[in-house]
PDB file of C-alpha atoms and ligand atoms in Angstrom:
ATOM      1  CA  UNK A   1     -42.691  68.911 -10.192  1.00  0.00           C
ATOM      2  CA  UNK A   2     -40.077  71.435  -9.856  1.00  0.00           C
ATOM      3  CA  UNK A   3     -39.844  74.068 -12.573  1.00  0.00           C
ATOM      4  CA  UNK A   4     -36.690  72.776 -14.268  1.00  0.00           C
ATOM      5  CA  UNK A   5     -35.496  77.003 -15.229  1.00  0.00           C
ATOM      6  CA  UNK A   6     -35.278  77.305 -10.721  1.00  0.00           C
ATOM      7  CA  UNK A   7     -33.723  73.759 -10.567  1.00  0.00           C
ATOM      8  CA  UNK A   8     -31.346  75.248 -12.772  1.00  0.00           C
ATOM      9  CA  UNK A   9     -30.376  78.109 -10.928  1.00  0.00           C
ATOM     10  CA  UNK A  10     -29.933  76.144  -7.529  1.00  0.00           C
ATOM     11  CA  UNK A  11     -27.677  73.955  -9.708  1.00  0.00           C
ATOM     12  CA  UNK A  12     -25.330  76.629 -10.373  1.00  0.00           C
ATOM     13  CA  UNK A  13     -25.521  77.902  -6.872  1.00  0.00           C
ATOM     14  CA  UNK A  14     -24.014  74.853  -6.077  1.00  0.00           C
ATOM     15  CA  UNK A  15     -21.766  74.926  -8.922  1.00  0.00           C
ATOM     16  CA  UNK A  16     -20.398  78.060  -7.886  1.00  0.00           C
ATOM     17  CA  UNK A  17     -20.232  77.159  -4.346  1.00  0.00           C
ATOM     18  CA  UNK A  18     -17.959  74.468  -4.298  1.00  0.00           C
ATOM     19  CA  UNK A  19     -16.060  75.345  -6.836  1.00  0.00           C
ATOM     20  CA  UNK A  20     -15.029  78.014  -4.678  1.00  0.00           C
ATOM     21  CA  UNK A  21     -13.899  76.224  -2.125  1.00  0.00           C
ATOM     22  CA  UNK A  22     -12.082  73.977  -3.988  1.00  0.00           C
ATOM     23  CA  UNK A  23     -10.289  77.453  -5.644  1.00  0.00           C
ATOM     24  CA  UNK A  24     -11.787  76.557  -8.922  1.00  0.00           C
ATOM     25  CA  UNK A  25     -13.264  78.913 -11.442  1.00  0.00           C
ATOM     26  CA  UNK A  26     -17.425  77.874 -11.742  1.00  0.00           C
ATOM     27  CA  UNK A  27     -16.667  78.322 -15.397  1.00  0.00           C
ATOM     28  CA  UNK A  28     -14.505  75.596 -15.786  1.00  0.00           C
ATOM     29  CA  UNK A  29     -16.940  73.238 -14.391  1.00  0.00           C
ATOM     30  CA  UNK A  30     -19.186  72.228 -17.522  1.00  0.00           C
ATOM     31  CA  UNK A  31     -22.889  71.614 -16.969  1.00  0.00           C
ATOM     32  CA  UNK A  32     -24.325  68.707 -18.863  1.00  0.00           C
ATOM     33  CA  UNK A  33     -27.907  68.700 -18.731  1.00  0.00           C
ATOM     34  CA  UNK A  34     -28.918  65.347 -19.150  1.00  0.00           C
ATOM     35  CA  UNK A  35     -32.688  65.621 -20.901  1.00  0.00           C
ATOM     36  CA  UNK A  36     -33.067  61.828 -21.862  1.00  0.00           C
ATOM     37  CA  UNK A  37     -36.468  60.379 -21.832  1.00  0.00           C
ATOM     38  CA  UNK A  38     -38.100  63.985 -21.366  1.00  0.00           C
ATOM     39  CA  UNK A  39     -40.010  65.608 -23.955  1.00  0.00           C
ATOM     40  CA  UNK A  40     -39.086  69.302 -25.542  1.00  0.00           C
ATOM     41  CA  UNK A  41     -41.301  71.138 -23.474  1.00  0.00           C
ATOM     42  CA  UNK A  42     -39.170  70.470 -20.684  1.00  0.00           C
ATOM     43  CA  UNK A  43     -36.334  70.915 -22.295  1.00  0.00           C
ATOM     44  CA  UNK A  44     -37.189  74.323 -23.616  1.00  0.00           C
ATOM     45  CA  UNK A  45     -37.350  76.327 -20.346  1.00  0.00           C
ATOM     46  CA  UNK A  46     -33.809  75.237 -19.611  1.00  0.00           C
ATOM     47  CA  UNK A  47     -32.927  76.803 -23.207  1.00  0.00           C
ATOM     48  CA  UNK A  48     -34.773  79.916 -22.721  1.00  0.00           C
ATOM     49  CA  UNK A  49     -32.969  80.138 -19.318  1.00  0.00           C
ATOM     50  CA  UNK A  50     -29.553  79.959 -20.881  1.00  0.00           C
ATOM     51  CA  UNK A  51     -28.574  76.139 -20.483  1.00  0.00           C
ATOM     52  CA  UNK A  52     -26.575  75.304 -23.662  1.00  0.00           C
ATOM     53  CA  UNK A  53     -24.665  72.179 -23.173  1.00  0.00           C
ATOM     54  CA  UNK A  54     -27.209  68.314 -22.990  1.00  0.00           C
ATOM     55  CA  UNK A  55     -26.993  65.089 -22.623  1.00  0.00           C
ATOM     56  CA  UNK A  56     -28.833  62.673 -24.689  1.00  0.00           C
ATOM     57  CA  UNK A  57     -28.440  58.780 -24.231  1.00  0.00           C
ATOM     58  CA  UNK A  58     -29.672  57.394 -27.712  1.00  0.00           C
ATOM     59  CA  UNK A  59     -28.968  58.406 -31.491  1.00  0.00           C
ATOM     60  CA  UNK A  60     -32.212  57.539 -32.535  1.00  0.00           C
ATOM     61  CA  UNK A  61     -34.316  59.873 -29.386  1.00  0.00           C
ATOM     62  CA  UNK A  62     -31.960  62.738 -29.898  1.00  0.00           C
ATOM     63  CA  UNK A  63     -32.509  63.115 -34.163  1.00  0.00           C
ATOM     64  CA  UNK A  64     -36.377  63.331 -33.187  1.00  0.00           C
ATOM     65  CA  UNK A  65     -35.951  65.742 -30.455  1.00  0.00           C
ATOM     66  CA  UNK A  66     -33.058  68.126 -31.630  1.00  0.00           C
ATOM     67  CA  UNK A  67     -33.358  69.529 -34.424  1.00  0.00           C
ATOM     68  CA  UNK A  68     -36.596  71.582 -33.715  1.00  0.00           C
ATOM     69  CA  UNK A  69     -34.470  72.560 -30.607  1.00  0.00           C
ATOM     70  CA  UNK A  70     -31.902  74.204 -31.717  1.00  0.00           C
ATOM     71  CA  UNK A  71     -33.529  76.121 -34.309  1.00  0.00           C
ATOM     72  CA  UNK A  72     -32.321  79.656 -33.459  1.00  0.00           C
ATOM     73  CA  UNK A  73     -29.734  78.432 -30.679  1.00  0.00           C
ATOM     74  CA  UNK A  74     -26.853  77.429 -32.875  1.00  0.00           C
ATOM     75  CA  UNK A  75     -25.184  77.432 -29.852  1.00  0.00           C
ATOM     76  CA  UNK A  76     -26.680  74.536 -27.991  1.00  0.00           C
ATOM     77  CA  UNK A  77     -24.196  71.106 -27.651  1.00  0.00           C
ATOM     78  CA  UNK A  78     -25.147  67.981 -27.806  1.00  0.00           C
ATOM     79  CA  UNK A  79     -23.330  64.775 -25.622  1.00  0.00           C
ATOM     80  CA  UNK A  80     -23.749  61.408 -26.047  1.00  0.00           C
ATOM     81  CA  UNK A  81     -23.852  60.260 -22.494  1.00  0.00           C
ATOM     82  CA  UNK A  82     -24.908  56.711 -23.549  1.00  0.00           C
ATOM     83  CA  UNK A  83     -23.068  53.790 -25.145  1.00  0.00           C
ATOM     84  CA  UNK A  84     -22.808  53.701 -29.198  1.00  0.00           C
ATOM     85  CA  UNK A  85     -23.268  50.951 -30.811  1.00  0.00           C
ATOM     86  CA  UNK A  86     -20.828  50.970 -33.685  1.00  0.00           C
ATOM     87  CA  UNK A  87     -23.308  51.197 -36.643  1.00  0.00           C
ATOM     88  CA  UNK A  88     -24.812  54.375 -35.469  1.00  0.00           C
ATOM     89  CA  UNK A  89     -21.305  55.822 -35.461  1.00  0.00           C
ATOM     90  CA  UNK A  90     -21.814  57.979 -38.716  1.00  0.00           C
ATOM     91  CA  UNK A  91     -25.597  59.207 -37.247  1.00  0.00           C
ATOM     92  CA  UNK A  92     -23.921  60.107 -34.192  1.00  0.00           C
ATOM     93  CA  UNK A  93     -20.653  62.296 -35.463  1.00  0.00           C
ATOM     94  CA  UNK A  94     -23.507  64.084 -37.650  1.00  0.00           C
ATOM     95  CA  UNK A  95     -25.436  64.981 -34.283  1.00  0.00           C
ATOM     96  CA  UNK A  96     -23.553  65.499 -31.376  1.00  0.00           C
ATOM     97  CA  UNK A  97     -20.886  68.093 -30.640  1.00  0.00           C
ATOM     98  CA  UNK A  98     -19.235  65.636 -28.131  1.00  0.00           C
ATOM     99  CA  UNK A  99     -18.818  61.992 -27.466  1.00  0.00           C
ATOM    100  CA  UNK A 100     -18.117  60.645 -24.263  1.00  0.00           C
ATOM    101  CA  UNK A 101     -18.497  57.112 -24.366  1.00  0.00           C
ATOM    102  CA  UNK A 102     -15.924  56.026 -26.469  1.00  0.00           C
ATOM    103  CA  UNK A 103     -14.476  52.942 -25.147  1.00  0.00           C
ATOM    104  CA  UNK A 104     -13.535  49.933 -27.317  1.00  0.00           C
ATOM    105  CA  UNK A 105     -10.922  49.341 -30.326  1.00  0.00           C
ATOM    106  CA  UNK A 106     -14.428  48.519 -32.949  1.00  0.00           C
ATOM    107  CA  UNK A 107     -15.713  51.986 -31.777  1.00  0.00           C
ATOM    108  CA  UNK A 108     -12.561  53.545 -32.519  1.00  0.00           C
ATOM    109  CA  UNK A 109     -12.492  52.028 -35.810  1.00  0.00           C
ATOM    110  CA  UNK A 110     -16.161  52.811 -36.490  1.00  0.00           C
ATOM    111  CA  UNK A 111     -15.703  56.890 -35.150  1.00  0.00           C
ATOM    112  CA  UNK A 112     -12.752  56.969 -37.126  1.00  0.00           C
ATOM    113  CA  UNK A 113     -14.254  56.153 -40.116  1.00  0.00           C
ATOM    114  CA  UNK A 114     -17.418  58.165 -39.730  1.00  0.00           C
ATOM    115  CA  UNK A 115     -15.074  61.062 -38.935  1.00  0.00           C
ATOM    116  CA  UNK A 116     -13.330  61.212 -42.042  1.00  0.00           C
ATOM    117  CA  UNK A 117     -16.337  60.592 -43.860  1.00  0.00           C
ATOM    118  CA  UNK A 118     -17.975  63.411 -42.656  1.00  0.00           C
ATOM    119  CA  UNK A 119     -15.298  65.934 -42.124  1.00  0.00           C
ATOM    120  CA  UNK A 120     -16.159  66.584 -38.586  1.00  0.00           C
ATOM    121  CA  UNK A 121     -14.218  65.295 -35.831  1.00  0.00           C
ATOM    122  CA  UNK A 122     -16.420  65.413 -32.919  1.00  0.00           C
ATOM    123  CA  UNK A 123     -14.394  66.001 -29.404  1.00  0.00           C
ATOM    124  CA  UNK A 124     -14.467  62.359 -27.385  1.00  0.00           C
ATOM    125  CA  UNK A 125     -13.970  61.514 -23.814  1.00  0.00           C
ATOM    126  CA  UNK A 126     -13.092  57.571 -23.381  1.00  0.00           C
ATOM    127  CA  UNK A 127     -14.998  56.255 -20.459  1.00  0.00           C
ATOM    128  CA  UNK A 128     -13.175  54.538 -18.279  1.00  0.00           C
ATOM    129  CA  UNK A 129     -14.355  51.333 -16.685  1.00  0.00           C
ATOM    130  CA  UNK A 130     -13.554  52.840 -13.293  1.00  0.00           C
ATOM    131  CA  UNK A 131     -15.050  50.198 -10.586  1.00  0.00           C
ATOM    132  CA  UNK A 132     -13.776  47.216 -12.875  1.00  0.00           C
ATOM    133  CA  UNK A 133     -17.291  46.114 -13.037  1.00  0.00           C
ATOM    134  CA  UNK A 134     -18.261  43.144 -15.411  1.00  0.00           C
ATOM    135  CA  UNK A 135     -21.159  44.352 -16.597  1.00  0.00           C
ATOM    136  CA  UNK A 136     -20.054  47.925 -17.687  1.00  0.00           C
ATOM    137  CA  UNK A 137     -19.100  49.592 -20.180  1.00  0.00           C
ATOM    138  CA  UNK A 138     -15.927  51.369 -20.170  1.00  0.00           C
ATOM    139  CA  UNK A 139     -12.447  50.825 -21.256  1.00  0.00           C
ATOM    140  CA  UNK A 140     -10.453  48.565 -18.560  1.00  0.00           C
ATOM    141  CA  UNK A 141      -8.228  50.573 -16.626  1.00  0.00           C
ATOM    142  CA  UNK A 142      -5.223  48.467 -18.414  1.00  0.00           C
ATOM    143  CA  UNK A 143      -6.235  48.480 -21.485  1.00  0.00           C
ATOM    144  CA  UNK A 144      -6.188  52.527 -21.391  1.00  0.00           C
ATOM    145  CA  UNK A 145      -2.944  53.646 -23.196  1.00  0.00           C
ATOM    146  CA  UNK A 146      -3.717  51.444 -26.232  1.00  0.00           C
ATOM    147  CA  UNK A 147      -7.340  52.258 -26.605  1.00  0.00           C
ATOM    148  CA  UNK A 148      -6.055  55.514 -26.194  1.00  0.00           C
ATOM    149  CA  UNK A 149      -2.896  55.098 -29.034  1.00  0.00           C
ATOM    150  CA  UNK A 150      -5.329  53.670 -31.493  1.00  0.00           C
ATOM    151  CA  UNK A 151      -7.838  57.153 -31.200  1.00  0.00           C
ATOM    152  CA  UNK A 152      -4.778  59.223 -31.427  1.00  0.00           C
ATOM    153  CA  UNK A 153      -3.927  56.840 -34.724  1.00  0.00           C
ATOM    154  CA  UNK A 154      -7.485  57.283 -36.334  1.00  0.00           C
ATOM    155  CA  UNK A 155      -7.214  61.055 -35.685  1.00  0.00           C
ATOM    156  CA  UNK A 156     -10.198  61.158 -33.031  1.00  0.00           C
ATOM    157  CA  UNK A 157      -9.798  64.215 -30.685  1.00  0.00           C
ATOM    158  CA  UNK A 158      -9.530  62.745 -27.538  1.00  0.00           C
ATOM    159  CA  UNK A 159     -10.585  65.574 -24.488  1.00  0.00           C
ATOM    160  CA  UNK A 160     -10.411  63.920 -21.331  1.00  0.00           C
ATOM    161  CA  UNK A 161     -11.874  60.557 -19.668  1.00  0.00           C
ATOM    162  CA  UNK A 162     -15.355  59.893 -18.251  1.00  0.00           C
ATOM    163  CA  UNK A 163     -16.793  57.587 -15.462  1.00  0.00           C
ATOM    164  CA  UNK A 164     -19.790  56.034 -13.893  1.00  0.00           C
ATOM    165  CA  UNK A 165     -18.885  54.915 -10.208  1.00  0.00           C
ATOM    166  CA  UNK A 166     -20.242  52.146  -9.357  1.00  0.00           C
ATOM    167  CA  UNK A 167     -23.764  53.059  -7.377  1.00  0.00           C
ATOM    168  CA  UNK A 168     -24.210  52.350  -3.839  1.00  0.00           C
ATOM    169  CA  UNK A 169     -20.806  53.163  -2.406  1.00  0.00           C
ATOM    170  CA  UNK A 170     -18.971  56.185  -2.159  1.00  0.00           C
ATOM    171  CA  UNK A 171     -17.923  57.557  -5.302  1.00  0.00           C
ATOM    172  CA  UNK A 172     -14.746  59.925  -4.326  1.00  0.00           C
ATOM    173  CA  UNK A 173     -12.113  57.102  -4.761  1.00  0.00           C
ATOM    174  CA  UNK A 174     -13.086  56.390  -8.041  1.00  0.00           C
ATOM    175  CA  UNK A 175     -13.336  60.296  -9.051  1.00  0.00           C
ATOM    176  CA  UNK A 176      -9.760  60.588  -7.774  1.00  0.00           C
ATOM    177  CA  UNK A 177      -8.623  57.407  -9.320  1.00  0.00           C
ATOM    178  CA  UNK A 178     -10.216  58.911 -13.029  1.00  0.00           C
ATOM    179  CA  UNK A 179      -8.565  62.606 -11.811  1.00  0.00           C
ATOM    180  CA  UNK A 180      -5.040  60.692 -11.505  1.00  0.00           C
ATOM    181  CA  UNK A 181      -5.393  58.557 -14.750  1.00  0.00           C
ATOM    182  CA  UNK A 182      -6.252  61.726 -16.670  1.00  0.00           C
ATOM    183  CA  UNK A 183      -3.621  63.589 -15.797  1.00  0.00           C
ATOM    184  CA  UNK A 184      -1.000  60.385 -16.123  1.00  0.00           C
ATOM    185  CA  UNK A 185      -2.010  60.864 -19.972  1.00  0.00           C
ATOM    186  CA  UNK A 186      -1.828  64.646 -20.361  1.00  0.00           C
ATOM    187  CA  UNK A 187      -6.217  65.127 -20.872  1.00  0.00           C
ATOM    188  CA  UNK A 188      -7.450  68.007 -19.999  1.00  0.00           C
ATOM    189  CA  UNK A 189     -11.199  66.572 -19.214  1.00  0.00           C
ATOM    190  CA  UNK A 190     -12.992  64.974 -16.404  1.00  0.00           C
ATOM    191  CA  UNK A 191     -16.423  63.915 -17.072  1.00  0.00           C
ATOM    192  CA  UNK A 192     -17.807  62.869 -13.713  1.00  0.00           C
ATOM    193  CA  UNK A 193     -20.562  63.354 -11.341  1.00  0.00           C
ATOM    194  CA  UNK A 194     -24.657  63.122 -11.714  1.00  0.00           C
ATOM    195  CA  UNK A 195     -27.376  64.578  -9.577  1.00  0.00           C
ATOM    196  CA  UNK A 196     -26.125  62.632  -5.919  1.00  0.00           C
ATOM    197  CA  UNK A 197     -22.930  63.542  -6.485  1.00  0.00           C
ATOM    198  CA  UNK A 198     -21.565  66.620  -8.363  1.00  0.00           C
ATOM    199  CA  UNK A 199     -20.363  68.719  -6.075  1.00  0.00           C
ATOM    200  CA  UNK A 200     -18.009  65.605  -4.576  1.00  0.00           C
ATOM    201  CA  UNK A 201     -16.645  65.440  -8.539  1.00  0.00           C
ATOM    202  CA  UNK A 202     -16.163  68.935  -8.424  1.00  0.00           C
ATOM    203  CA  UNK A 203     -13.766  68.861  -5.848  1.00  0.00           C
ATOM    204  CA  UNK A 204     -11.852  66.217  -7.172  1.00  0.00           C
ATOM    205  CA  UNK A 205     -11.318  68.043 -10.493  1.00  0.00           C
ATOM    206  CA  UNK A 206     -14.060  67.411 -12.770  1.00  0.00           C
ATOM    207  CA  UNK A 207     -14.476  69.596 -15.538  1.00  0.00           C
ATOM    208  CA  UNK A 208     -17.945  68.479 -16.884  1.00  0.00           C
ATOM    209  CA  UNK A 209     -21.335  67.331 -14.524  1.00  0.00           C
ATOM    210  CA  UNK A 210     -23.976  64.991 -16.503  1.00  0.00           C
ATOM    211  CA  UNK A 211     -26.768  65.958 -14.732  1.00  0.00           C
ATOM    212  CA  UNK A 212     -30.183  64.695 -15.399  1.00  0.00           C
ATOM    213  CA  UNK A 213     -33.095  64.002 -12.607  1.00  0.00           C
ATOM    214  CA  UNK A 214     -31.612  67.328 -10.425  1.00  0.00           C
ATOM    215  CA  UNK A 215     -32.603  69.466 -12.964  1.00  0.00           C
ATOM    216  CA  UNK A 216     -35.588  66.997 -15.048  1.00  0.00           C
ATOM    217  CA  UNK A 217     -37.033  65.300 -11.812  1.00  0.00           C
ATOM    218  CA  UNK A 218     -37.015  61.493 -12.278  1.00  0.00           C
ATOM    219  CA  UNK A 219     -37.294  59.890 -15.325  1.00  0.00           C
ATOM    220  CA  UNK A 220     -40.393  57.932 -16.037  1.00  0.00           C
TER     221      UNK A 220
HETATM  222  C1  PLP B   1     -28.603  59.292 -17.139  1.00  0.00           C
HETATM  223  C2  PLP B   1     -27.177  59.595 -17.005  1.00  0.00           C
HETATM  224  C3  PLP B   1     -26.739  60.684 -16.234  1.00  0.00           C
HETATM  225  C4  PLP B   1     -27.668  61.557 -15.412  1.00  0.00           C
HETATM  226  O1  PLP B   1     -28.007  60.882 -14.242  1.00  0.00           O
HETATM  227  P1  PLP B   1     -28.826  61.606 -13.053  1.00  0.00           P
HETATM  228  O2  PLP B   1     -28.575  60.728 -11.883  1.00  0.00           O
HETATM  229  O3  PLP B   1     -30.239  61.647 -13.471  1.00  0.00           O
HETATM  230  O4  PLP B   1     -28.232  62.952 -12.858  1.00  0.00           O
HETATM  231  C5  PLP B   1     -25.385  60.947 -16.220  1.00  0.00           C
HETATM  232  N1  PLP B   1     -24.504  60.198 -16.918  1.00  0.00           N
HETATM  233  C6  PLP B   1     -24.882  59.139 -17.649  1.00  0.00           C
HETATM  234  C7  PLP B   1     -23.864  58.338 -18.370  1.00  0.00           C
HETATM  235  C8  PLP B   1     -26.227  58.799 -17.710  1.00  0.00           C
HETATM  236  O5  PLP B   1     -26.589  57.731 -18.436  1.00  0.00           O
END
């Protein structure tokens, strides 16, 4: 298994790499390290090593495994990479730093609520349903402007959109398609690309990379 502290550093070589010849700044491309389904000790190296920014898929996994993490990195930032279920809506404003799965009116409702609850209002991406596939999740590419009237109405700070292609074919169009639809509505953010293909979402304008088995190895 490769050390995940050098798997790192190649991923930032490549980072850097084609962000340059795209004219982009590295810095503006975001590294997500997704660390779902492995245990702390691999996730520590990657701390230790600098890596502030992860990607957990479940509420429940990341309250077990984050707290004892981030003792002594305040720093460290937490996304939800996976889709919320509406009653863990208050546990997951109280954990993560960003949410990028936001993608239905009852989640809305449900964020909204947790968020003035709480008092924090936790950056979102909505994730975009971006192949029109039935059995995703994702906001329909029509149904974007309201989903995205109704956050701005319950005061959630919407960032940018997010994707997952869909797997097995090419994933540039759909990159540019999400590239286009952000910057129809004015968002800053572009959450796109995994391990395969990153440096493809990089030069279509992504501004944050979820990457998990590149940097983790695969996922048992
Ligand atoms: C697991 C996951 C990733 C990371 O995928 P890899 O192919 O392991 O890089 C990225 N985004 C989402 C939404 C995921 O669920």
């Amino acid at each position: 298994m490769t050390d995940p502290a050098t798997a790192l550093a190649e991923i930032h070589a490549r980072i850097a790499r084609t962000a340059e010849i795209a004219g982009r700044k590295p810095a503006d491309v975001t590294l997500v390290a997704v660390s779902k389904t492995h245990p702390a000790e691999r996730i520590a190296p990657l701390i230790a090593a600098g890596q502030r920014v992860f990607g957990e898929n479940r509420v429940q996994e990341a309250a077990e495994k984050w707290p004892a993490l981030r003792e002594g990195n305040p720093d460290i930032a937490l996304h939800l990479v996976g889709q919320l279920q509406s009653n863990k809506a208050e546990d997951a404003v109280a954990l993560f730093d960003c949410i990028p799965s936001l993608d239905r009116p009852s989640l809305v409702g449900a964020l909204g609520k947790a968020m003035d609850k709480t008092g924090r209002r936790v950056p979102c991406f909505v994730q975009v349903n971006i192949g029109a596939e039935e059995q995703k999740g994702g906001c329909a590419i029509a149904d974007l402007p309201a989903l995205l009237a109704e956050a701005r109405a319950a005061q959630i700070p919407v960032i940018g959109l997010m994707c997952v292609p869909p797997v097995g074919i090419e994933g540039a169009p759909f990159f540019a398609l999400l590239d286009k639809l952000a910057r129809d509505h004015g968002l800053a953010g572009r959450s796109m690309g995994m391990s395969d293909d990153f440096e493809t979402a990089i030069m279509l304008g992504a501004t944050h990379i979820r990457v998990g088995s590149a940097l983790f190895g695969a996922r048992g």
